[in-house]
Short mmCIF file of C-alpha atoms in Angstrom, two decimals:
data_model
loop_
_atom_site.label_atom_id
_atom_site.label_comp_id
_atom_site.label_asym_id
_atom_site.label_seq_id
_atom_site.Cartn_x
_atom_site.Cartn_y
_atom_site.Cartn_z
CA UNK A 1 0.00 0.00 0.00
CA UNK A 2 1.22 3.47 -0.88
CA UNK A 3 2.61 5.40 2.08
CA UNK A 4 0.24 8.36 1.61
CA UNK A 5 -2.76 6.07 1.71
CA UNK A 6 -1.46 4.40 4.88
CA UNK A 7 -1.13 7.85 6.47
CA UNK A 8 -4.68 8.84 5.50
CA UNK A 9 -6.05 5.58 6.90
CA UNK A 10 -4.07 5.99 10.13
CA UNK A 11 -5.40 9.52 10.55
CA UNK A 12 -8.95 8.30 10.01
CA UNK A 13 -8.46 5.57 12.64
CA UNK A 14 -6.94 8.12 15.05
CA UNK A 15 -9.97 10.37 14.61
CA UNK A 16 -12.25 7.38 15.12
CA UNK A 17 -10.46 6.44 18.35
CA UNK A 18 -10.86 9.97 19.70
CA UNK A 19 -14.62 9.84 19.15
CA UNK A 20 -14.76 6.28 20.51
CA UNK A 21 -13.16 7.54 23.75
CA UNK A 22 -15.76 10.31 23.97
CA UNK A 23 -18.50 7.69 23.55
CA UNK A 24 -16.92 5.55 26.27
CA UNK A 25 -16.80 8.54 28.62
CA UNK A 26 -20.50 9.14 28.06
CA UNK A 27 -21.33 5.46 28.59
CA UNK A 28 -19.18 5.42 31.77
CA UNK A 29 -20.92 8.51 33.15
CA UNK A 30 -24.27 6.79 32.56
CA UNK A 31 -23.01 3.61 34.25
CA UNK A 32 -23.57 1.58 31.08
CA UNK A 33 -21.16 -1.16 29.98
CA UNK A 34 -20.98 -1.72 26.24
CA UNK A 35 -20.38 -4.87 24.21
CA UNK A 36 -19.54 -4.68 20.49
CA UNK A 37 -20.98 -7.84 18.90
CA UNK A 38 -19.41 -8.76 15.56
CA UNK A 39 -19.52 -11.63 13.04
CA UNK A 40 -19.82 -12.55 9.39
CA UNK A 41 -23.30 -12.18 7.85
CA UNK A 42 -25.60 -14.92 9.04
CA UNK A 43 -23.43 -16.25 11.87
CA UNK A 44 -26.34 -15.83 14.27
CA UNK A 45 -25.77 -12.63 16.28
CA UNK A 46 -29.47 -11.76 16.31
CA UNK A 47 -30.59 -15.33 17.05
CA UNK A 48 -28.17 -15.41 19.98
CA UNK A 49 -29.55 -12.12 21.32
CA UNK A 50 -33.11 -13.41 20.91
CA UNK A 51 -32.17 -16.39 23.11
CA UNK A 52 -30.36 -14.55 25.91
CA UNK A 53 -32.55 -11.43 26.00
CA UNK A 54 -35.69 -13.56 25.80
CA UNK A 55 -34.70 -15.13 29.12
CA UNK A 56 -33.62 -11.78 30.52
CA UNK A 57 -30.36 -10.96 32.26
CA UNK A 58 -31.59 -11.06 35.85
CA UNK A 59 -31.11 -7.67 37.48
CA UNK A 60 -29.17 -6.35 34.51
CA UNK A 61 -31.23 -4.13 32.21
CA UNK A 62 -30.05 -4.61 28.61
CA UNK A 63 -30.47 -2.44 25.54
CA UNK A 64 -29.52 -3.06 21.91
CA UNK A 65 -28.16 -0.81 19.18
CA UNK A 66 -28.73 -2.52 15.83
CA UNK A 67 -26.31 -1.68 13.04
CA UNK A 68 -27.45 -2.59 9.54
CA UNK A 69 -26.71 -1.39 6.04
CA UNK A 70 -30.42 -1.04 5.39
CA UNK A 71 -33.76 -1.93 6.94
CA UNK A 72 -34.70 -2.88 10.49
CA UNK A 73 -35.17 -6.63 10.14
CA UNK A 74 -33.08 -7.51 13.20
CA UNK A 75 -34.52 -4.72 15.31
CA UNK A 76 -38.01 -5.95 14.40
CA UNK A 77 -37.06 -9.49 15.50
CA UNK A 78 -35.82 -8.18 18.85
CA UNK A 79 -38.67 -5.72 19.45
CA UNK A 80 -40.95 -8.49 20.73
CA UNK A 81 -38.57 -9.02 23.67
CA UNK A 82 -39.51 -5.78 25.45
CA UNK A 83 -35.92 -4.62 25.40
CA UNK A 84 -35.11 -1.11 24.15
CA UNK A 85 -33.79 -1.48 20.59
CA UNK A 86 -32.39 1.43 18.58
CA UNK A 87 -31.81 1.11 14.83
CA UNK A 88 -28.76 2.60 13.12
CA UNK A 89 -28.48 2.32 9.32
CA UNK A 90 -25.19 2.85 7.51
CA UNK A 91 -26.70 3.21 4.04
CA UNK A 92 -25.89 6.68 2.69
CA UNK A 93 -27.51 6.16 -0.70
CA UNK A 94 -25.23 3.72 -2.52
CA UNK A 95 -23.94 0.49 -0.98
CA UNK A 96 -23.69 1.54 2.65
CA UNK A 97 -20.80 1.35 5.09
CA UNK A 98 -19.58 -2.14 5.88
CA UNK A 99 -19.04 -1.38 9.58
CA UNK A 100 -20.12 0.88 12.40
CA UNK A 101 -17.71 3.62 13.40
CA UNK A 102 -17.52 5.77 16.51
CA UNK A 103 -19.18 8.73 14.85
CA UNK A 104 -22.21 6.70 13.75
CA UNK A 105 -22.64 5.42 17.30
CA UNK A 106 -22.17 8.98 18.59
CA UNK A 107 -25.00 10.14 16.32
CA UNK A 108 -27.23 7.50 17.91
CA UNK A 109 -26.40 8.49 21.52
CA UNK A 110 -29.36 10.89 21.92
CA UNK A 111 -31.72 8.09 20.89
CA UNK A 112 -30.33 5.59 23.43
CA UNK A 113 -32.20 5.27 26.77
CA UNK A 114 -28.94 5.19 28.77
CA UNK A 115 -30.66 5.96 32.09
CA UNK A 116 -32.81 2.85 31.73
CA UNK A 117 -30.13 0.30 30.87
CA UNK A 118 -26.98 -1.20 32.42
CA UNK A 119 -25.64 -3.03 29.39
CA UNK A 120 -25.70 -1.93 25.75
CA UNK A 121 -25.09 -4.57 23.10
CA UNK A 122 -24.10 -3.02 19.79
CA UNK A 123 -24.82 -5.46 16.97
CA UNK A 124 -22.35 -4.48 14.27
CA UNK A 125 -22.73 -4.92 10.50
CA UNK A 126 -22.00 -8.52 9.43
CA UNK A 127 -18.38 -8.37 8.25
CA UNK A 128 -15.11 -9.97 9.40
CA UNK A 129 -12.75 -7.17 8.30
CA UNK A 130 -13.54 -3.51 8.96
CA UNK A 131 -15.56 -3.77 12.19
CA UNK A 132 -12.36 -5.07 13.83
CA UNK A 133 -10.58 -1.81 12.93
CA UNK A 134 -13.12 0.65 14.27
CA UNK A 135 -13.72 0.94 17.99
CA UNK A 136 -17.09 2.50 18.74
CA UNK A 137 -16.77 3.16 22.48
CA UNK A 138 -17.24 -0.40 23.71
CA UNK A 139 -15.76 -2.01 26.84
CA UNK A 140 -15.63 -5.49 25.36
CA UNK A 141 -15.70 -7.10 21.94
CA UNK A 142 -17.37 -10.40 21.13
CA UNK A 143 -17.26 -12.20 17.83
CA UNK A 144 -19.60 -14.96 16.76
CA UNK A 145 -18.28 -17.62 14.38
CA UNK A 146 -20.60 -20.20 12.85
CA UNK A 147 -19.40 -23.76 12.35
CA UNK A 148 -20.96 -23.58 8.86
CA UNK A 149 -18.31 -21.02 7.89
CA UNK A 150 -15.38 -23.41 8.18
CA UNK A 151 -12.49 -23.92 10.56
CA UNK A 152 -10.00 -21.73 8.65
CA UNK A 153 -11.60 -18.39 9.49
CA UNK A 154 -9.22 -17.28 12.31
CA UNK A 155 -6.28 -17.61 9.91
CA UNK A 156 -8.05 -15.81 7.06
CA UNK A 157 -9.45 -12.94 9.13
CA UNK A 158 -6.85 -12.74 11.92
CA UNK A 159 -7.45 -9.16 13.09
CA UNK A 160 -11.10 -9.86 13.91
CA UNK A 161 -10.21 -12.88 16.02
CA UNK A 162 -7.26 -11.03 17.59
CA UNK A 163 -9.18 -7.98 18.83
CA UNK A 164 -12.02 -9.79 20.56
CA UNK A 165 -12.39 -10.66 24.24
CA UNK A 166 -14.70 -13.60 23.63
CA UNK A 167 -15.30 -15.94 20.69
CA UNK A 168 -18.72 -17.58 20.55
CA UNK A 169 -18.76 -20.62 18.26
CA UNK A 170 -22.39 -20.85 17.15
CA UNK A 171 -24.55 -23.43 15.31
CA UNK A 172 -22.92 -26.42 17.01
CA UNK A 173 -26.17 -28.30 16.28
CA UNK A 174 -24.84 -28.44 12.68
CA UNK A 175 -21.57 -30.15 13.66
CA UNK A 176 -22.76 -33.63 12.56
CA UNK A 177 -23.63 -32.20 9.12
CA UNK A 178 -20.61 -30.04 8.23
CA UNK A 179 -16.89 -30.60 7.89
CA UNK A 180 -15.75 -28.58 10.88
CA UNK A 181 -13.21 -29.95 13.34
CA UNK A 182 -13.67 -27.99 16.57
CA UNK A 183 -10.14 -28.78 17.74
CA UNK A 184 -8.62 -27.51 14.50
CA UNK A 185 -10.69 -24.32 14.71
CA UNK A 186 -9.59 -23.73 18.31
CA UNK A 187 -5.96 -24.42 17.40
CA UNK A 188 -6.24 -21.82 14.61
CA UNK A 189 -7.85 -19.42 17.09
CA UNK A 190 -5.02 -19.93 19.58
CA UNK A 191 -2.51 -19.13 16.85
CA UNK A 192 -3.97 -15.63 16.38
CA UNK A 193 -5.30 -14.96 19.92
CA UNK A 194 -3.78 -17.46 22.37
CA UNK A 195 -6.06 -18.42 25.23
CA UNK A 196 -8.88 -16.03 24.34
CA UNK A 197 -12.11 -16.96 26.14
CA UNK A 198 -14.35 -19.11 23.96
CA UNK A 199 -17.65 -20.94 24.25
CA UNK A 200 -19.57 -23.37 22.04
CA UNK A 201 -23.28 -22.68 21.64
CA UNK A 202 -26.34 -23.29 19.50
CA UNK A 203 -28.69 -20.33 19.41
CA UNK A 204 -31.16 -22.63 17.68
CA UNK A 205 -31.33 -25.38 20.32
CA UNK A 206 -30.21 -23.25 23.27
CA UNK A 207 -27.24 -25.52 24.05
CA UNK A 208 -24.45 -23.60 25.77
CA UNK A 209 -26.31 -20.30 25.61
CA UNK A 210 -26.51 -20.03 29.44
CA UNK A 211 -22.75 -19.46 29.50
CA UNK A 212 -23.07 -16.48 27.15
CA UNK A 213 -25.93 -15.10 29.21
CA UNK A 214 -23.78 -15.32 32.35
CA UNK A 215 -20.88 -13.71 30.51
CA UNK A 216 -23.11 -10.74 29.60
CA UNK A 217 -24.28 -10.39 33.21
CA UNK A 218 -20.65 -10.35 34.38
CA UNK A 219 -19.83 -7.82 31.65
CA UNK A 220 -22.50 -5.48 33.01
CA UNK A 221 -21.15 -5.79 36.54
CA UNK A 222 -17.50 -5.15 35.83
CA UNK A 223 -15.78 -1.87 36.55
CA UNK A 224 -15.11 0.40 33.58
CA UNK A 225 -12.10 -0.85 31.65
CA UNK A 226 -9.11 1.48 31.42
CA UNK A 227 -9.58 3.83 28.46
CA UNK B 1 -23.73 11.11 5.53
CA UNK B 2 -22.05 14.48 5.20
CA UNK B 3 -22.07 15.85 1.64
CA UNK B 4 -18.27 16.22 1.48
CA UNK B 5 -17.83 12.59 2.44
CA UNK B 6 -20.32 11.51 -0.23
CA UNK B 7 -18.34 13.51 -2.81
CA UNK B 8 -15.04 11.91 -1.74
CA UNK B 9 -16.56 8.44 -1.93
CA UNK B 10 -18.08 9.17 -5.36
CA UNK B 11 -14.72 10.38 -6.64
CA UNK B 12 -13.05 7.23 -5.33
CA UNK B 13 -15.64 5.05 -7.06
CA UNK B 14 -15.23 7.07 -10.29
CA UNK B 15 -11.47 6.54 -10.18
CA UNK B 16 -12.03 2.84 -9.50
CA UNK B 17 -14.36 2.53 -12.49
CA UNK B 18 -11.78 4.15 -14.76
CA UNK B 19 -9.16 1.58 -13.74
CA UNK B 20 -11.72 -1.23 -13.97
CA UNK B 21 -12.39 -0.25 -17.61
CA UNK B 22 -8.65 -0.34 -18.32
CA UNK B 23 -8.50 -3.84 -16.80
CA UNK B 24 -11.45 -4.92 -18.94
CA UNK B 25 -9.75 -3.59 -22.06
CA UNK B 26 -6.66 -5.63 -21.24
CA UNK B 27 -8.72 -8.76 -20.57
CA UNK B 28 -10.65 -8.24 -23.82
CA UNK B 29 -7.46 -7.85 -25.83
CA UNK B 30 -6.23 -11.13 -24.35
CA UNK B 31 -9.58 -12.80 -25.14
CA UNK B 32 -10.17 -13.58 -21.48
CA UNK B 33 -13.65 -13.36 -19.94
CA UNK B 34 -13.68 -12.48 -16.24
CA UNK B 35 -16.06 -13.52 -13.46
CA UNK B 36 -16.03 -11.70 -10.10
CA UNK B 37 -17.03 -14.28 -7.47
CA UNK B 38 -18.36 -12.80 -4.24
CA UNK B 39 -19.96 -13.98 -0.99
CA UNK B 40 -19.94 -13.70 2.77
CA UNK B 41 -17.04 -15.44 4.56
CA UNK B 42 -17.48 -19.19 4.54
CA UNK B 43 -20.31 -19.38 1.98
CA UNK B 44 -18.27 -21.85 -0.04
CA UNK B 45 -16.69 -19.98 -2.98
CA UNK B 46 -13.49 -22.02 -2.80
CA UNK B 47 -15.29 -25.33 -2.29
CA UNK B 48 -17.41 -24.56 -5.35
CA UNK B 49 -14.31 -23.79 -7.42
CA UNK B 50 -12.67 -27.00 -6.20
CA UNK B 51 -15.68 -28.93 -7.52
CA UNK B 52 -16.03 -27.31 -10.94
CA UNK B 53 -12.33 -26.85 -11.68
CA UNK B 54 -11.59 -30.37 -10.47
CA UNK B 55 -13.82 -31.66 -13.26
CA UNK B 56 -12.40 -29.15 -15.71
CA UNK B 57 -14.34 -26.84 -18.02
CA UNK B 58 -14.02 -28.82 -21.24
CA UNK B 59 -12.18 -26.79 -23.85
CA UNK B 60 -12.24 -23.68 -21.67
CA UNK B 61 -8.94 -22.99 -19.90
CA UNK B 62 -9.65 -21.42 -16.48
CA UNK B 63 -7.44 -19.39 -14.18
CA UNK B 64 -8.09 -18.07 -10.67
CA UNK B 65 -7.11 -14.84 -8.93
CA UNK B 66 -7.49 -15.36 -5.17
CA UNK B 67 -8.25 -12.29 -3.09
CA UNK B 68 -7.64 -12.62 0.64
CA UNK B 69 -6.87 -10.29 3.50
CA UNK B 70 -3.94 -12.46 4.47
CA UNK B 71 -2.43 -15.84 3.69
CA UNK B 72 -2.87 -18.18 0.74
CA UNK B 73 -5.12 -20.84 2.25
CA UNK B 74 -7.59 -20.86 -0.65
CA UNK B 75 -4.89 -20.67 -3.30
CA UNK B 76 -3.19 -23.65 -1.64
CA UNK B 77 -6.47 -25.61 -1.75
CA UNK B 78 -6.84 -24.90 -5.47
CA UNK B 79 -3.20 -25.47 -6.41
CA UNK B 80 -3.71 -29.25 -6.51
CA UNK B 81 -6.11 -28.80 -9.44
CA UNK B 82 -3.42 -27.87 -11.96
CA UNK B 83 -5.13 -24.58 -12.72
CA UNK B 84 -3.08 -21.36 -12.67
CA UNK B 85 -3.82 -19.64 -9.36
CA UNK B 86 -2.50 -16.18 -8.48
CA UNK B 87 -2.66 -14.86 -4.91
CA UNK B 88 -3.55 -11.24 -4.12
CA UNK B 89 -3.46 -10.10 -0.48
CA UNK B 90 -5.17 -6.91 0.66
CA UNK B 91 -3.41 -6.70 4.05
CA UNK B 92 -1.36 -3.48 4.19
CA UNK B 93 -0.14 -3.96 7.75
CA UNK B 94 -3.21 -3.41 9.90
CA UNK B 95 -6.59 -5.03 9.23
CA UNK B 96 -6.50 -5.25 5.45
CA UNK B 97 -8.96 -4.07 2.83
CA UNK B 98 -12.37 -5.73 2.98
CA UNK B 99 -12.69 -5.97 -0.82
CA UNK B 100 -10.70 -6.10 -4.01
CA UNK B 101 -10.62 -2.93 -6.07
CA UNK B 102 -9.64 -2.33 -9.68
CA UNK B 103 -6.18 -1.06 -8.77
CA UNK B 104 -5.34 -4.18 -6.75
CA UNK B 105 -6.37 -6.36 -9.69
CA UNK B 106 -4.38 -4.10 -12.02
CA UNK B 107 -1.30 -4.66 -9.87
CA UNK B 108 -1.79 -8.42 -10.30
CA UNK B 109 -2.13 -8.26 -14.12
CA UNK B 110 1.58 -8.88 -14.85
CA UNK B 111 1.40 -12.06 -12.76
CA UNK B 112 -1.65 -13.45 -14.59
CA UNK B 113 -0.98 -15.95 -17.41
CA UNK B 114 -3.58 -14.32 -19.69
CA UNK B 115 -2.25 -16.00 -22.85
CA UNK B 116 -2.88 -19.42 -21.31
CA UNK B 117 -6.44 -18.95 -20.09
CA UNK B 118 -9.90 -18.19 -21.48
CA UNK B 119 -11.73 -17.54 -18.25
CA UNK B 120 -10.46 -15.79 -15.13
CA UNK B 121 -12.39 -16.29 -11.91
CA UNK B 122 -11.58 -13.61 -9.35
CA UNK B 123 -12.43 -14.86 -5.87
CA UNK B 124 -13.14 -11.69 -3.92
CA UNK B 125 -12.70 -11.13 -0.16
CA UNK B 126 -15.60 -12.62 1.81
CA UNK B 127 -17.89 -9.63 2.44
CA UNK B 128 -21.44 -8.73 1.41
CA UNK B 129 -21.00 -4.94 1.33
CA UNK B 130 -17.97 -3.31 -0.28
CA UNK B 131 -17.13 -5.86 -3.01
CA UNK B 132 -20.50 -4.95 -4.58
CA UNK B 133 -19.37 -1.31 -4.92
CA UNK B 134 -16.01 -1.89 -6.60
CA UNK B 135 -15.86 -3.22 -10.14
CA UNK B 136 -12.51 -4.81 -10.88
CA UNK B 137 -12.76 -5.25 -14.67
CA UNK B 138 -15.07 -8.26 -14.71
CA UNK B 139 -17.64 -9.20 -17.38
CA UNK B 140 -19.97 -10.93 -14.95
CA UNK B 141 -20.62 -11.01 -11.24
CA UNK B 142 -21.65 -14.08 -9.29
CA UNK B 143 -22.55 -14.20 -5.64
CA UNK B 144 -22.72 -17.31 -3.53
CA UNK B 145 -25.21 -17.40 -0.64
CA UNK B 146 -25.19 -20.26 1.86
CA UNK B 147 -28.46 -21.57 3.25
CA UNK B 148 -26.78 -21.49 6.69
CA UNK B 149 -26.74 -17.69 6.52
CA UNK B 150 -30.50 -17.27 6.59
CA UNK B 151 -33.19 -16.29 4.11
CA UNK B 152 -33.19 -12.56 4.97
CA UNK B 153 -29.82 -11.77 3.38
CA UNK B 154 -31.07 -10.21 0.08
CA UNK B 155 -33.06 -7.66 2.07
CA UNK B 156 -30.20 -6.88 4.46
CA UNK B 157 -27.45 -6.61 1.83
CA UNK B 158 -29.50 -5.50 -1.20
CA UNK B 159 -26.72 -3.94 -3.29
CA UNK B 160 -24.76 -7.20 -3.40
CA UNK B 161 -27.76 -9.17 -4.62
CA UNK B 162 -28.73 -6.37 -7.03
CA UNK B 163 -25.39 -6.09 -8.86
CA UNK B 164 -24.91 -9.76 -9.61
CA UNK B 165 -25.73 -11.68 -12.78
CA UNK B 166 -26.09 -15.04 -11.04
CA UNK B 167 -26.93 -16.10 -7.49
CA UNK B 168 -25.66 -19.52 -6.44
CA UNK B 169 -27.45 -20.84 -3.36
CA UNK B 170 -24.94 -23.20 -1.79
CA UNK B 171 -24.98 -25.83 1.00
CA UNK B 172 -28.43 -27.14 0.08
CA UNK B 173 -27.36 -30.42 1.75
CA UNK B 174 -27.94 -28.51 5.02
CA UNK B 175 -31.57 -27.62 4.18
CA UNK B 176 -33.03 -30.39 6.41
CA UNK B 177 -30.99 -29.03 9.34
CA UNK B 178 -31.49 -25.26 9.16
CA UNK B 179 -34.45 -22.92 9.18
CA UNK B 180 -34.21 -21.70 5.60
CA UNK B 181 -37.28 -21.54 3.37
CA UNK B 182 -35.99 -21.55 -0.22
CA UNK B 183 -39.17 -19.93 -1.53
CA UNK B 184 -38.93 -17.09 0.97
CA UNK B 185 -35.27 -16.53 0.09
CA UNK B 186 -36.09 -16.45 -3.64
CA UNK B 187 -39.01 -14.08 -3.02
CA UNK B 188 -36.63 -11.76 -1.12
CA UNK B 189 -34.13 -12.08 -3.97
CA UNK B 190 -36.80 -11.16 -6.54
CA UNK B 191 -37.66 -8.06 -4.52
CA UNK B 192 -34.12 -6.69 -4.93
CA UNK B 193 -33.16 -8.23 -8.31
CA UNK B 194 -36.29 -9.52 -10.07
CA UNK B 195 -35.74 -12.59 -12.21
CA UNK B 196 -31.96 -12.76 -11.73
CA UNK B 197 -30.57 -16.15 -12.75
CA UNK B 198 -30.23 -18.46 -9.76
CA UNK B 199 -29.23 -22.04 -9.07
CA UNK B 200 -29.31 -24.32 -6.02
CA UNK B 201 -26.16 -26.35 -5.37
CA UNK B 202 -24.16 -28.25 -2.79
CA UNK B 203 -20.43 -27.95 -3.28
CA UNK B 204 -20.10 -30.65 -0.65
CA UNK B 205 -22.22 -33.36 -2.31
CA UNK B 206 -21.90 -32.05 -5.86
CA UNK B 207 -25.66 -31.67 -6.31
CA UNK B 208 -26.51 -28.99 -8.86
CA UNK B 209 -22.87 -28.10 -9.46
CA UNK B 210 -23.03 -29.20 -13.12
CA UNK B 211 -25.29 -26.21 -13.83
CA UNK B 212 -22.68 -23.82 -12.46
CA UNK B 213 -19.95 -25.53 -14.46
CA UNK B 214 -22.02 -25.09 -17.65
CA UNK B 215 -22.70 -21.46 -16.74
CA UNK B 216 -18.94 -20.83 -16.48
CA UNK B 217 -18.32 -22.51 -19.85
CA UNK B 218 -21.01 -20.27 -21.43
CA UNK B 219 -19.46 -17.24 -19.69
CA UNK B 220 -16.12 -18.00 -21.33
CA UNK B 221 -17.72 -18.31 -24.77
CA UNK B 222 -19.76 -15.13 -24.73
CA UNK B 223 -18.77 -12.00 -26.61
CA UNK B 224 -17.27 -9.18 -24.55
CA UNK B 225 -20.03 -7.33 -22.70
CA UNK B 226 -20.49 -3.66 -23.53
CA UNK B 227 -18.14 -1.60 -21.33
#
């Protein structure tokens, strides 16, 4: 890549980080912990949220910020759960942005009921590249990988797997029907992010989902992370 | 989106289109038809190519340009097929570009054995947003959608489904095990790209793959599309 282009990109990421810190300050002041939930399209982020938010998070009051290129299909799915859901579209008229950035989330702040929630889950645009580069003001980053996507994904999209605090391996109900060796996937994961917390779940059957629910409850209870 | 940003993005896409036309001219002069193959991560682009190129394309001599953020995992998988495979990485040191653009493909031109092939398949980076916005010099665009991703994808990523000439619905061997109504998916597809050619396949079992192979052979034989 040409040096000038690298410089422009670095400046853009610097500017994004500045706004992300401002978002984090606002979330901290409101006592709201924030989780940035990322994955490839169709890995099951929304289905996972339907499961855990349908059960509730005990004393923790959750809210969701839904990032989509267009439409409000996921927000509509979650609206039946009686959880505050705010829609954020990235479509500016042509193809739309392939990720949320700090400024988009900042523009949504006035619409978020921060006084009424303890934990905000930001469902990012389905994409394994750019969302990993743009912090939005979150405390923690979670990525969801589906077993239908193949065991090579950590090696092909290393930054995404490297930046996250938790990897949720979803759709394990499909394991008998796909060529996906869990041990090989986890070995690939440990090559790019050694020892990162991981859990195996099926949003469809509910298997393993309790562990993710408990993880979210702990996320809401933790002290603000250092900026 | 701020008007200045829209203008900058439009200029970037204009510049990309200019280079894409130059690529197309070079491909035309060499008598090579070009297919831009796109999908979400893990939808099965490489598995599909393994199937059809493993059988060969009759008299048509194929070549592959592999676009990846990092590594050469897909190129390595295809190298056993005795088809010329050229690797193109988008990683410039941080997260990598989430799509191929015309300039990246242009930089790979000297490495492509254009005199020895009739059909070049460019396997794009797995992503349902940006690859749809950047032409690279192709004649035709194909997108692969996996039934594991869910039937709502055309509505959530409309530009991708709108720009393509063929939609390959892959992993139909998983249909008994996932909640994916083919008719609902196709109805969603027809809302964003009415009547677009589509085929149902399983790269894993081989079901339906013959139709894609024949489509590629026809693609190689067709006259250059109008620029």
